[in-house]
């Protein structure tokens, strides 16, 4: 063998690579993208568009959290805080810039990335060398500090009232560009497409990241830190890299979320419930899967949007059943039951469990019971 | 004169309050397989871990390939060319067989991939389970993966800790054949309780007792020395 000719192993890998555009997984992704593009034009409902935009943003935020928790095994409670830093960067720059221009949006995005990178590097450098629980406690304290800062620094953040703002030019809620195939083209629709494009790019970036050599090292660290070190990898550097990258993506998601709402307040983008939601989404979707983020975000956001409507449905379907009305009124209980069921039936999350089952089938074909 | 690839001189290692290595001195000759023998708790595994920097030496010197490594961190020792196969089938269980190998390559190159073909000749099962998670492999397959992974990393020296532990005799025989193939390509230091395996693979030996080297020599001489085997290894 000359060393220039591909070995049989390399040939097999090249063959696998050549088939990647015809695999069912790729075709499903393509179909999903087509639905997201055509959806608002075919079915112009603001409620549905609002739901889908939030699912897209949270799917990417959850996938970025999965890089930190699922791939590297680091427990961070500051992911929601980074989301909030991104959201506040957009909100404050757009609110205090009169008149707001396109370059202000760009500046906000750059500022969000810069602040989150600096904060993540400082937190990681100070606390990732020691035990994981210490990092978790530090991130919890810093996140809570930022939440309180959002309330207390009211001269800048408007405190509990929050900051509302206008977006520039074609992204403004007032802008209208006529109709296309019966659908009104307006600022909201263009913000939706902007979110779609940025989220798709970020998601592809996350998938490429976990499939890169760096992603492999992160998985090795999660599996056994000492073995990864003995193989020649500087574990600390990789941990910092993972935390910074995940936090950076989260802050960009926060920036998109603020653009979608044109409003932020400390509870919606910095509060503990946001962090818990992200945690629930990643557990439901499956740790260490990236794609699980899409399912986790969809499950929680759909449940949050549609479960409150159960009360109306119960009233119309069973007008005399008091118990049914009470149950439907307390939809959060049903949400809890749904969550417990999902964990019971998909202990490794939906994607994680399905992957395990596929792996088991493949092993059986290879003769392993 | 044979050249030593690794030299330990008066190495002491403490783990917490315990003084485990109490002045270990030994040399591993380039291109040969050196076996560390001794009873449980003699300090054999700690010697390997100390060379790797996983339990750093508190005193003494360790020279690998002309370079002092007693203060080096584990990743630096690995990058200098020392591969480590810990005991208990130390694979990365959550990663596929392929990912385990690609991690070990550090830098993927055509030469590294070409080496994979040699590995598949020695361990055919690893090719079969190429895309399976390492955690689902049998004990023997995991051990083979752990050794093969260290081999693919282009290491000048392999430290292998009790590879036969918990394996069926037939698997041990396969492992002996594989290690004898591997030692043609690289230098090996093997810690082994199974004297049959140690004698089949090793060229030189060091016997450790209570954290010190108490005897050393050629393996072929030890095989015939019943008194020494009885005294330090408890083999009748």
Coordinates of C-alpha atoms in Angstrom, one line a residue, chain B residues 50-222:
Chain B
X50 CA 3.1 7.6 37.3
X51 CA 4.8 7.4 34.0
X52 CA 1.6 8.8 32.4
X53 CA 1.4 11.6 34.9
X54 CA -2.0 10.4 36.2
X55 CA -0.6 9.9 39.7
X56 CA 2.4 12.3 39.6
X57 CA 5.7 11.3 41.1
X58 CA 6.6 13.0 44.3
X59 CA 10.4 12.4 43.8
X60 CA 12.8 10.8 41.3
X61 CA 13.2 11.1 37.6
X62 CA 11.4 9.7 34.6
X63 CA 13.1 10.0 31.2
X64 CA 11.2 9.1 28.0
X65 CA 13.0 9.1 24.7
X66 CA 15.6 11.5 26.1
X67 CA 13.0 13.9 27.6
X68 CA 12.3 14.3 31.3
X69 CA 8.6 13.8 31.8
X70 CA 8.2 13.4 35.6
X71 CA 6.6 16.8 35.8
X72 CA 4.6 16.6 32.5
X73 CA 0.8 16.5 32.5
X74 CA -0.9 13.3 31.1
X75 CA -1.9 14.9 27.8
X76 CA 1.7 16.0 27.2
X77 CA 3.1 12.5 28.0
X78 CA 0.6 11.1 25.5
X79 CA 1.5 13.6 22.8
X80 CA 5.2 12.8 23.5
X81 CA 4.5 9.2 22.3
X82 CA 3.3 7.2 25.2
X83 CA 0.1 5.2 24.8
X84 CA -1.8 4.0 27.9
X85 CA -4.2 1.1 28.1
X86 CA -5.6 1.1 31.6
X87 CA -7.1 -2.1 33.2
X88 CA -10.8 -3.0 33.0
X89 CA -11.3 -2.7 29.2
X90 CA -10.9 1.0 29.2
X91 CA -12.7 2.1 26.1
X92 CA -14.9 5.1 25.7
X93 CA -18.2 3.3 26.0
X94 CA -20.6 6.0 24.7
X95 CA -18.6 6.4 21.5
X96 CA -18.6 4.1 18.5
X97 CA -15.6 1.9 17.6
X98 CA -14.8 4.2 14.8
X99 CA -14.9 7.3 17.1
X100 CA -12.6 5.5 19.6
X101 CA -10.1 5.0 16.8
X102 CA -10.4 8.5 15.3
X103 CA -9.9 10.0 18.8
X104 CA -6.7 8.0 19.3
X105 CA -5.3 9.1 16.0
X106 CA -4.9 12.7 17.2
X107 CA -4.1 13.7 13.7
X108 CA -5.7 11.6 11.0
X109 CA -3.3 10.8 8.2
X110 CA -3.2 8.2 5.3
X111 CA -0.6 6.4 7.3
X112 CA -2.9 6.2 10.4
X113 CA -5.7 4.8 8.2
X114 CA -3.4 2.4 6.6
X115 CA -2.5 1.1 10.1
X116 CA -6.2 0.3 10.6
X117 CA -5.8 -2.5 8.0
X118 CA -3.2 -4.1 10.2
X119 CA -5.5 -3.7 13.2
X120 CA -8.4 -5.4 11.3
X121 CA -6.2 -8.3 10.4
X122 CA -5.4 -8.8 14.1
X123 CA -8.8 -7.9 15.5
X124 CA -11.4 -8.8 12.8
X125 CA -14.4 -8.2 15.2
X126 CA -13.6 -4.5 15.4
X127 CA -14.3 -4.1 11.7
X128 CA -17.6 -5.9 12.1
X129 CA -18.7 -3.6 14.9
X130 CA -17.2 -0.5 13.4
X131 CA -20.3 1.7 13.8
X132 CA -21.5 0.1 17.1
X133 CA -21.0 1.8 20.5
X134 CA -18.0 0.4 22.3
X135 CA -20.1 -0.2 25.4
X136 CA -22.0 -3.1 23.6
X137 CA -18.8 -5.0 22.8
X138 CA -17.9 -8.2 24.8
X139 CA -15.1 -8.0 27.4
X140 CA -12.5 -9.4 25.0
X141 CA -13.6 -7.1 22.2
X142 CA -13.3 -4.1 24.5
X143 CA -9.8 -5.1 25.5
X144 CA -8.8 -5.5 21.9
X145 CA -10.3 -2.1 21.1
X146 CA -8.4 -0.6 24.0
X147 CA -5.1 -2.1 22.8
X148 CA -5.7 -1.4 19.1
X149 CA -6.6 2.2 19.9
X150 CA -3.3 2.8 21.6
X151 CA -1.5 1.2 18.7
X152 CA -3.1 3.4 16.1
X153 CA -2.1 6.5 18.0
X154 CA 1.5 6.1 16.6
X155 CA 3.0 5.7 20.0
X156 CA 6.7 4.9 20.6
X157 CA 5.8 3.1 23.8
X158 CA 2.6 1.3 24.9
X159 CA 1.8 0.9 28.7
X160 CA -0.7 -1.9 29.0
X161 CA -2.2 -2.7 32.4
X162 CA -3.5 -6.2 33.0
X163 CA -5.1 -6.9 29.6
X164 CA -6.0 -10.5 30.5
X165 CA -8.1 -9.5 33.5
X166 CA -11.5 -11.1 33.5
X167 CA -11.1 -12.7 30.0
X168 CA -11.8 -16.3 29.0
X169 CA -8.6 -18.4 28.3
X170 CA -9.4 -18.6 24.6
X171 CA -9.6 -14.8 24.4
X172 CA -6.3 -14.5 26.3
X173 CA -4.6 -16.8 23.8
X174 CA -5.8 -14.5 21.0
X175 CA -4.6 -11.5 22.9
X176 CA -1.1 -13.1 23.4
X177 CA -0.9 -13.6 19.6
X178 CA -2.0 -10.1 18.9
X179 CA 0.5 -8.5 21.4
X180 CA 3.3 -10.6 19.9
X181 CA 2.4 -9.1 16.5
X182 CA 2.2 -5.5 18.0
X183 CA 5.6 -5.7 19.7
X184 CA 7.2 -5.9 16.3
X185 CA 6.0 -2.3 15.7
X186 CA 6.4 -0.7 19.1
X187 CA 7.9 -1.0 22.6
X188 CA 5.6 -2.4 25.2
X189 CA 5.5 -2.3 29.0
X190 CA 3.0 -4.8 30.3
X191 CA 1.6 -5.2 33.8
X192 CA 0.3 -8.7 34.1
X193 CA -0.8 -11.1 36.8
X194 CA -1.3 -14.0 34.4
X195 CA 2.2 -15.5 34.3
X196 CA 1.4 -17.6 31.2
X197 CA 0.6 -14.4 29.3
X198 CA 3.6 -12.5 30.8
X199 CA 6.0 -15.2 29.8
X200 CA 4.6 -15.5 26.3
X201 CA 4.8 -11.8 25.5
X202 CA 7.6 -10.5 27.7
X203 CA 11.3 -10.3 26.8
X204 CA 12.5 -8.6 30.1
X205 CA 10.9 -8.5 33.5
X206 CA 10.9 -6.5 36.7
X207 CA 9.4 -7.9 39.9
X208 CA 8.0 -5.3 42.2
X209 CA 7.3 -5.8 45.9
X210 CA 6.1 -3.1 48.4
X211 CA 6.8 -0.3 46.0
X212 CA 10.3 -1.3 45.0
X213 CA 12.0 -3.3 42.3
X214 CA 13.3 -6.5 43.9
X215 CA 14.4 -8.5 40.9
X216 CA 15.0 -8.0 37.2
X217 CA 16.3 -10.0 34.3
X218 CA 15.4 -11.8 31.1
X219 CA 12.0 -13.6 30.9
X220 CA 13.5 -16.8 29.6
X221 CA 15.6 -17.1 32.8
X222 CA 12.6 -16.4 35.1

